Short mmCIF file of C-alpha atoms in Angstrom, two decimals:
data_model
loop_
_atom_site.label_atom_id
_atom_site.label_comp_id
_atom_site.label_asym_id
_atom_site.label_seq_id
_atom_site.Cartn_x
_atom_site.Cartn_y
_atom_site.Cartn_z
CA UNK A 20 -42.92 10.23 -24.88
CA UNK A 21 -42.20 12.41 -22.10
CA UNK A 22 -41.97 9.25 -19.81
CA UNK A 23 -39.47 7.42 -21.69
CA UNK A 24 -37.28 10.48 -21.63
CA UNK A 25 -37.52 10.68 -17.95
CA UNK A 26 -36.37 6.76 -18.12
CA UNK A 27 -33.79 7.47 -20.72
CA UNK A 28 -32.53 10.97 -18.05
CA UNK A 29 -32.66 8.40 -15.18
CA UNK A 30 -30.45 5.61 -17.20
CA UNK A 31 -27.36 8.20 -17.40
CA UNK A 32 -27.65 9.73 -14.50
CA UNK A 33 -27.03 6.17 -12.96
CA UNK A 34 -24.10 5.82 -15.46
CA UNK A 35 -22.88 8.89 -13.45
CA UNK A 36 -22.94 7.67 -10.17
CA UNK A 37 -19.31 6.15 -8.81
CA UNK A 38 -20.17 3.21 -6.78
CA UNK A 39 -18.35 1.44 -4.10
CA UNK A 40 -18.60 -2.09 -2.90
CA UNK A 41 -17.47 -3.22 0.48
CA UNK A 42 -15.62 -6.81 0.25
CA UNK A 43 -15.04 -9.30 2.76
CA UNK A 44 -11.77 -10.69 1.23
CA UNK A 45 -11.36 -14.10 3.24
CA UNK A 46 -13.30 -16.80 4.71
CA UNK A 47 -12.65 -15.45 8.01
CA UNK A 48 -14.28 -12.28 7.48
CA UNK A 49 -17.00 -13.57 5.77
CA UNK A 50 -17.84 -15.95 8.56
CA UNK A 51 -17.90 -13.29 10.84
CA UNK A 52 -20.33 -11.06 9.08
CA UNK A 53 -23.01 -14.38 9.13
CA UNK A 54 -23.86 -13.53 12.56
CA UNK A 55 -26.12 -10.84 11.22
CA UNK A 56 -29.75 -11.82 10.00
CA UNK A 57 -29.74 -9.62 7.31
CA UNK A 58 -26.39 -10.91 5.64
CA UNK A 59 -27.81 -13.85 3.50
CA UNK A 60 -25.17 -15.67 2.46
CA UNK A 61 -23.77 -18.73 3.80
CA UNK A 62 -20.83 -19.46 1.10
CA UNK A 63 -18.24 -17.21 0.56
CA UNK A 64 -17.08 -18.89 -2.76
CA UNK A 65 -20.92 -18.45 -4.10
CA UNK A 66 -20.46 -14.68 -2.30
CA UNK A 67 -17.64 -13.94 -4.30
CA UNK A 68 -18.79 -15.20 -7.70
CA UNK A 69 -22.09 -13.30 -7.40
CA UNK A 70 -19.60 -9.71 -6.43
CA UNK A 71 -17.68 -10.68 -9.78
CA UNK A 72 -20.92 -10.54 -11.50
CA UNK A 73 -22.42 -7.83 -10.14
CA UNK A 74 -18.90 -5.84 -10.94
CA UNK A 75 -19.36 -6.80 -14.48
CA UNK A 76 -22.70 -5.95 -15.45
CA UNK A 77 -22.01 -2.29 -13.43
CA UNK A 78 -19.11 -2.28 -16.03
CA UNK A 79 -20.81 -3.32 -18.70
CA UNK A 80 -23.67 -0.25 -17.96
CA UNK A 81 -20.75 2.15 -18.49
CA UNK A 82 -20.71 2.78 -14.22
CA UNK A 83 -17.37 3.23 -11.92
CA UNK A 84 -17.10 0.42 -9.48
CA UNK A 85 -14.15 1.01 -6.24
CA UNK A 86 -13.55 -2.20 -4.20
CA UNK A 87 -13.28 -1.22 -0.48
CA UNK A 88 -11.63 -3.45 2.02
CA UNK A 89 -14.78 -4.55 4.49
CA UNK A 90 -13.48 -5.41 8.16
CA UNK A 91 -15.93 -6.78 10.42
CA UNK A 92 -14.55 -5.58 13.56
CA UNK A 93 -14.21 -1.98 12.12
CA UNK A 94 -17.82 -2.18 10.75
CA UNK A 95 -18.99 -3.72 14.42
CA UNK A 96 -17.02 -0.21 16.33
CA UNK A 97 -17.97 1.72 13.80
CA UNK A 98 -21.99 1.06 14.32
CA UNK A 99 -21.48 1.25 18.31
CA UNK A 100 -19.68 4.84 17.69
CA UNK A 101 -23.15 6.10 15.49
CA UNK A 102 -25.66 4.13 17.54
CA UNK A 103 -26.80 1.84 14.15
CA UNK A 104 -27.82 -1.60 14.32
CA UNK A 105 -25.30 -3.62 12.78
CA UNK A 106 -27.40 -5.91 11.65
CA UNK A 107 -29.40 -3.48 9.04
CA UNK A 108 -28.17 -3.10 5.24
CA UNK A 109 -28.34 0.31 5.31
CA UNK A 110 -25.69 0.47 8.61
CA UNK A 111 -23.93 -1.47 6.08
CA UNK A 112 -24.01 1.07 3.64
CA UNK A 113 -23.40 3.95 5.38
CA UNK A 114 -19.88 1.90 6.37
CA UNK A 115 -19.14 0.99 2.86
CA UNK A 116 -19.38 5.34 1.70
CA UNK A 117 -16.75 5.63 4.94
CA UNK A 118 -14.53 3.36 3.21
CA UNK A 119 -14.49 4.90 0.16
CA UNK A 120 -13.23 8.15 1.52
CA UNK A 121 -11.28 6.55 4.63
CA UNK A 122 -10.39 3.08 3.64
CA UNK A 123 -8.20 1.08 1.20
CA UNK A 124 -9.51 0.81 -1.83
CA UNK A 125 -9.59 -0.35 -5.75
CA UNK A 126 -11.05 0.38 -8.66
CA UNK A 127 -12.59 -1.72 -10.74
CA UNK A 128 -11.35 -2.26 -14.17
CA UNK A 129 -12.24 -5.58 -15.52
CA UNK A 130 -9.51 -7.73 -14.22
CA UNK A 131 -9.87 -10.77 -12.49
CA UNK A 132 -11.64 -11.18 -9.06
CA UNK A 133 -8.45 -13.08 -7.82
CA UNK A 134 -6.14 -10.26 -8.98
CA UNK A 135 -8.66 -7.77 -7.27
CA UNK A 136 -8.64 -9.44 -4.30
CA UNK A 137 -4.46 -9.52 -4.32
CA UNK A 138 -4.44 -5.59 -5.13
CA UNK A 139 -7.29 -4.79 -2.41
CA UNK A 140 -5.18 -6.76 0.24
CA UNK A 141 -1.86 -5.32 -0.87
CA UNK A 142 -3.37 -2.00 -0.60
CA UNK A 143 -4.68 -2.44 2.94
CA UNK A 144 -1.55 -3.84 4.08
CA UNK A 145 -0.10 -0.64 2.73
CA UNK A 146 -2.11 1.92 4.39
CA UNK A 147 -1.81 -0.32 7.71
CA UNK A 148 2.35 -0.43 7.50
CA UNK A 149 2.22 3.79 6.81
CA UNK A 150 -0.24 4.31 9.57
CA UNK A 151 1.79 2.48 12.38
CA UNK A 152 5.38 3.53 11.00
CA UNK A 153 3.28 7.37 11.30
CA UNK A 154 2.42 6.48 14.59
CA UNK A 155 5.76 5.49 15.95
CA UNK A 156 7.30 8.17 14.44
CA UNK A 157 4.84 10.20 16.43
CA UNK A 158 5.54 8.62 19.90
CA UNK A 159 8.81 10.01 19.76
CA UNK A 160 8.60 13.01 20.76
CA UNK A 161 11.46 15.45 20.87
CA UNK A 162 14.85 15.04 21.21
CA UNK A 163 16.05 16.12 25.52
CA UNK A 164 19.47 17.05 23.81
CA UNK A 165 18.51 19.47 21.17
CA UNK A 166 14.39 19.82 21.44
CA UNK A 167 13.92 19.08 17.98
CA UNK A 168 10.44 16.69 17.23
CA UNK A 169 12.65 13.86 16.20
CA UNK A 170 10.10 12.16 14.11
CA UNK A 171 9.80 15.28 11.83
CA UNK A 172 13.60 15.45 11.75
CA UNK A 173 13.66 12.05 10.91
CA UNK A 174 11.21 12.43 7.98
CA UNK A 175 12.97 15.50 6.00
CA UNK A 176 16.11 13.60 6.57
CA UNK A 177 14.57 10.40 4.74
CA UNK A 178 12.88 12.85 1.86
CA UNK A 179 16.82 13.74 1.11
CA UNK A 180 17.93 10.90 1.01
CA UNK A 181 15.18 9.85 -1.06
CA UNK A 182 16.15 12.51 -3.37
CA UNK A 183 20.01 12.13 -3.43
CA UNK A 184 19.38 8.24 -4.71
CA UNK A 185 16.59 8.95 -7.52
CA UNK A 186 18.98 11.65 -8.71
CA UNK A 187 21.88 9.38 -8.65
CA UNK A 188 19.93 6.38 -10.14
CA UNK A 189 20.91 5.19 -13.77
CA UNK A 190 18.26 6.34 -16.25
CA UNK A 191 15.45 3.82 -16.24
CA UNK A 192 13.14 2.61 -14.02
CA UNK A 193 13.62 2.05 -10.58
CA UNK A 194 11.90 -0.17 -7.92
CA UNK A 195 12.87 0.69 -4.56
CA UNK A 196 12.38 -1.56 -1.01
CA UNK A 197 12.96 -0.45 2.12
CA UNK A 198 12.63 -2.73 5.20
CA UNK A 199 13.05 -2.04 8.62
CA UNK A 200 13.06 -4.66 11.27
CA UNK A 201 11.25 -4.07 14.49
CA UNK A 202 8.82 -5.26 16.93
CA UNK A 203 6.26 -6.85 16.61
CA UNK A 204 7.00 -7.36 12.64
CA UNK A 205 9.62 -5.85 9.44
CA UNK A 206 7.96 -2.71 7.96
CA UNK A 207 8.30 -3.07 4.09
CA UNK A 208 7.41 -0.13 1.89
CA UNK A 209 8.38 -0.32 -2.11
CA UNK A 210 8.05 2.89 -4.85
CA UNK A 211 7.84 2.15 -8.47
CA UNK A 212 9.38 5.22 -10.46
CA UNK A 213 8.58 5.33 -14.74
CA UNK A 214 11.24 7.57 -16.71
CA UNK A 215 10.12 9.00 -20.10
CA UNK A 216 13.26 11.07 -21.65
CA UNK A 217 13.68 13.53 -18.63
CA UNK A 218 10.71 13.40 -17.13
CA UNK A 219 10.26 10.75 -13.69
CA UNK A 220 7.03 9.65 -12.33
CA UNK A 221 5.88 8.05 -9.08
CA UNK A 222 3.09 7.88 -7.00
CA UNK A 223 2.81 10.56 -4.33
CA UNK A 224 1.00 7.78 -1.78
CA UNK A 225 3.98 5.54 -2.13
CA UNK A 226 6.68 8.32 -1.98
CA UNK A 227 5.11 9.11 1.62
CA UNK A 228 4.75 5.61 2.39
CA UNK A 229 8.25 4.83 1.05
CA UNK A 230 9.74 7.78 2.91
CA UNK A 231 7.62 7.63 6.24
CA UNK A 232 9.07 3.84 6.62
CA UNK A 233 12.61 5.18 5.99
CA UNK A 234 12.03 7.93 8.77
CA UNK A 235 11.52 5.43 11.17
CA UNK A 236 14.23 2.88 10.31
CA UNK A 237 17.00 6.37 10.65
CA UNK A 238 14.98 7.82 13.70
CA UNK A 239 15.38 4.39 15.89
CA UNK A 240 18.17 2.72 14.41
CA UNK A 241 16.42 -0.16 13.84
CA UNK A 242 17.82 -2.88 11.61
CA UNK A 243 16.72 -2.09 8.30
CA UNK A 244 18.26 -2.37 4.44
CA UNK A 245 17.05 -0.32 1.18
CA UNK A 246 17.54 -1.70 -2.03
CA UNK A 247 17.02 -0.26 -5.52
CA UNK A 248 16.56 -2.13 -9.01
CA UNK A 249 17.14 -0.01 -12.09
CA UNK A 250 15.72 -1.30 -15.76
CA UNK A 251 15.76 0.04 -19.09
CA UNK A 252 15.99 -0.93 -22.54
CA UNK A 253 19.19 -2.79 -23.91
CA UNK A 254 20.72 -3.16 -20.73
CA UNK A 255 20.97 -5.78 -17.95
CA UNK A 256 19.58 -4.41 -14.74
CA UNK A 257 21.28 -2.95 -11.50
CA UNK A 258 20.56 -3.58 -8.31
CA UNK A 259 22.21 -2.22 -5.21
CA UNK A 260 21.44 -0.94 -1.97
CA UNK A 261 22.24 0.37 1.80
CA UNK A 262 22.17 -0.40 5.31
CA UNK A 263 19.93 1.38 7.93
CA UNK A 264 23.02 2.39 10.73
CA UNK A 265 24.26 5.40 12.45
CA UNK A 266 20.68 7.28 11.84
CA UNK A 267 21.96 6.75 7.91
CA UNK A 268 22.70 4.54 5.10
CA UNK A 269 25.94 2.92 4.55
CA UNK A 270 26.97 1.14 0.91
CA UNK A 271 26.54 -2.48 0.33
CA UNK A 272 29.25 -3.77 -1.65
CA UNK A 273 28.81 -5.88 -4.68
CA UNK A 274 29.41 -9.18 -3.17
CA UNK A 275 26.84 -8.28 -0.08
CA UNK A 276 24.37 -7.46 -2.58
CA UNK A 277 24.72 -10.38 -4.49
CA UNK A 278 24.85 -12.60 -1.03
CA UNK A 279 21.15 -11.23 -0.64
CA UNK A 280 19.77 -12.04 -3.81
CA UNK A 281 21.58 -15.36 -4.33
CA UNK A 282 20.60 -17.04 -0.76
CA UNK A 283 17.16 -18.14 0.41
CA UNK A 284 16.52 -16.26 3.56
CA UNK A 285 14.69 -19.05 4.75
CA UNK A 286 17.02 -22.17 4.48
CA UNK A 287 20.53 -20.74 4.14
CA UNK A 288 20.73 -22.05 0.44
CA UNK A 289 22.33 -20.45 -2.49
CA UNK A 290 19.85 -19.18 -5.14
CA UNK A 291 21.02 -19.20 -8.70
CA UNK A 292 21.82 -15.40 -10.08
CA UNK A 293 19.55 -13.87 -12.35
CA UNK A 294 20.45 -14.22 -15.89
CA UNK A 295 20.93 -10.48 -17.31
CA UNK A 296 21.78 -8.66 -14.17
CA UNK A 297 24.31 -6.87 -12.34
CA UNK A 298 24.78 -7.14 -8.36
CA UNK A 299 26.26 -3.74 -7.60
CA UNK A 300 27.70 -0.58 -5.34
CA UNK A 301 25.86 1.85 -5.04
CA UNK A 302 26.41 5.55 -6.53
CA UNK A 303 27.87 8.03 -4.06
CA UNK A 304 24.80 10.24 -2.29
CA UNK A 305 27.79 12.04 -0.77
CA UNK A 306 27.33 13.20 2.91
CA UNK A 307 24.73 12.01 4.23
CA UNK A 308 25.13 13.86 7.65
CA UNK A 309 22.01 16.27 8.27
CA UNK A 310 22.81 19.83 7.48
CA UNK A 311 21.14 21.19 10.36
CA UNK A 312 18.86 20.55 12.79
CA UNK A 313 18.90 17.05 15.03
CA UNK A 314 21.25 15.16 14.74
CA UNK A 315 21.41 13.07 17.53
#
């Protein structure tokens, strides 16, 4: 008796424990990760099937599964750094319960591998874009006129703006895009805003990626656009936007915003409107001219 209730203790204390599972996402990571002995498989379809599995029946047993982002080439400095043996599961494992505090991540929640694997890479190339536009913004340094860090500068001045077009923003939801064009590659951030009566709500991670990517577009003057889509019930959507110019934003008119939408960046070609939406001005943020502080 008293041994099956240590077995029945045992059985929800696993139920307890959050698990995370390191994935290699594409063929080319999993190929390099066959280098090492102790990584037994040799297919990555097979690889993946048996993860999907494995994420079910840990769902099934009423346990929390996160999906972590596995690099090789981080896992390979990582083990050089600590002095482990890459090729040991347990080096493994010790990289994995990094990623779940340091790394991209997502939990499980009984959707498809294949929209897993979307999400998890999404995600990474999320954190990646906010690291290097926090980096950048870092490099800068301060300003010889006026001694101000222009990279903080930069950032409060995006957070108003921010502001000043969610205020201004019809009732509804709103997806936002902001893009800034630079070398090597555009920086892309989006934020998603729900609106129930008065209330708005967004994710805090995407606000700071959102507004981080804006604070470098304004700080550099690179090329750079923001765009904002507003839905809600009984009404076609809006969309409108800005231009990145002059450390600010500057209005695109109706027919510029509809010349976006309606032509494939690609080829040049039109692109037929969007049934049940309108191609807009923007609201009026009002001066956008800092207050105080750098404004050079």
């Amino acid at each position: 008796m008293a041994h099956t209730d240590i077995r029945t203790m045992r059985r929800v204390l696993r139920r307890e424990i959050a698990g995370t599972i390191g994935l290699l996402t594409d063929e080319h990571d999993f190929r390099a990760m066959r280098r090492y002995r102790t990584f037994t498989f040799d297919d990555h379809a097979v690889y993946l099937q048996q993860v999907e599995g494995l994420l079910r029946t840990r769902a099934l047993q009423g346990s929390h599964t996160t999906v972590a982002l596995f690099d090789p080439e981080e896992y390979a400095e990582f083990c050089t750094r600590k002095g482990l043996d890459p090729d040991h599961p347990s080096s493994r494992t010790r990289f994995t319960a990094r990623l779940a505090v340091t790394g991209p991540t997502v939990p499980y929640e009984g959707q498809p591998l294949a929209d897993l694997l979307t999400s998890l890479v999404d995600e990474g190339v999320r954190q990646a874009t906010w690291e290097y536009a926090t980096t950048l913004l870092a490099r800068l340094g301060a300003c010889t006129a006026c001694g101000e860090d222009i990279g903080r500068a930069a950032f409060t001045r995006a957070s108003d703006l921010l502001a000043r077009i969610l205020d201004t923003a019809p009732a509804g939801d709103r997806h936002l895009v902001c893009s800034v064009t630079g070398r090597p590659e555009t920086l892309v951030a989006a934020l998603h805003t729900t609106q129930d009566g008065d209330s708005l709500a967004l994710d805090e991670t995407e606000a700071l990626e959102f507004t981080t990517v804006l604070a470098l577009g304004l700080a550099t003057e690179s090329p750079g656009g923001l765009v904002v889509r507003t839905s809600a019930p009984d009404r076609p959507d809006r969309v409108y936007g800005w231009r990145l110019r002059d450390h600010g934003l500057r209005p695109l008119t109706a027919g510029e915003v509809f010349d976006a939408y309606c032509t494939d960046v690609d080829t040049g070609d039109l692109i037929p409107p969007e049934s049940g939406v309108d191609y807009c001005a923007p609201p009026d943020l009002g001066d956008d001219r800092p207050a105080h502080g750098h404004q050079h």
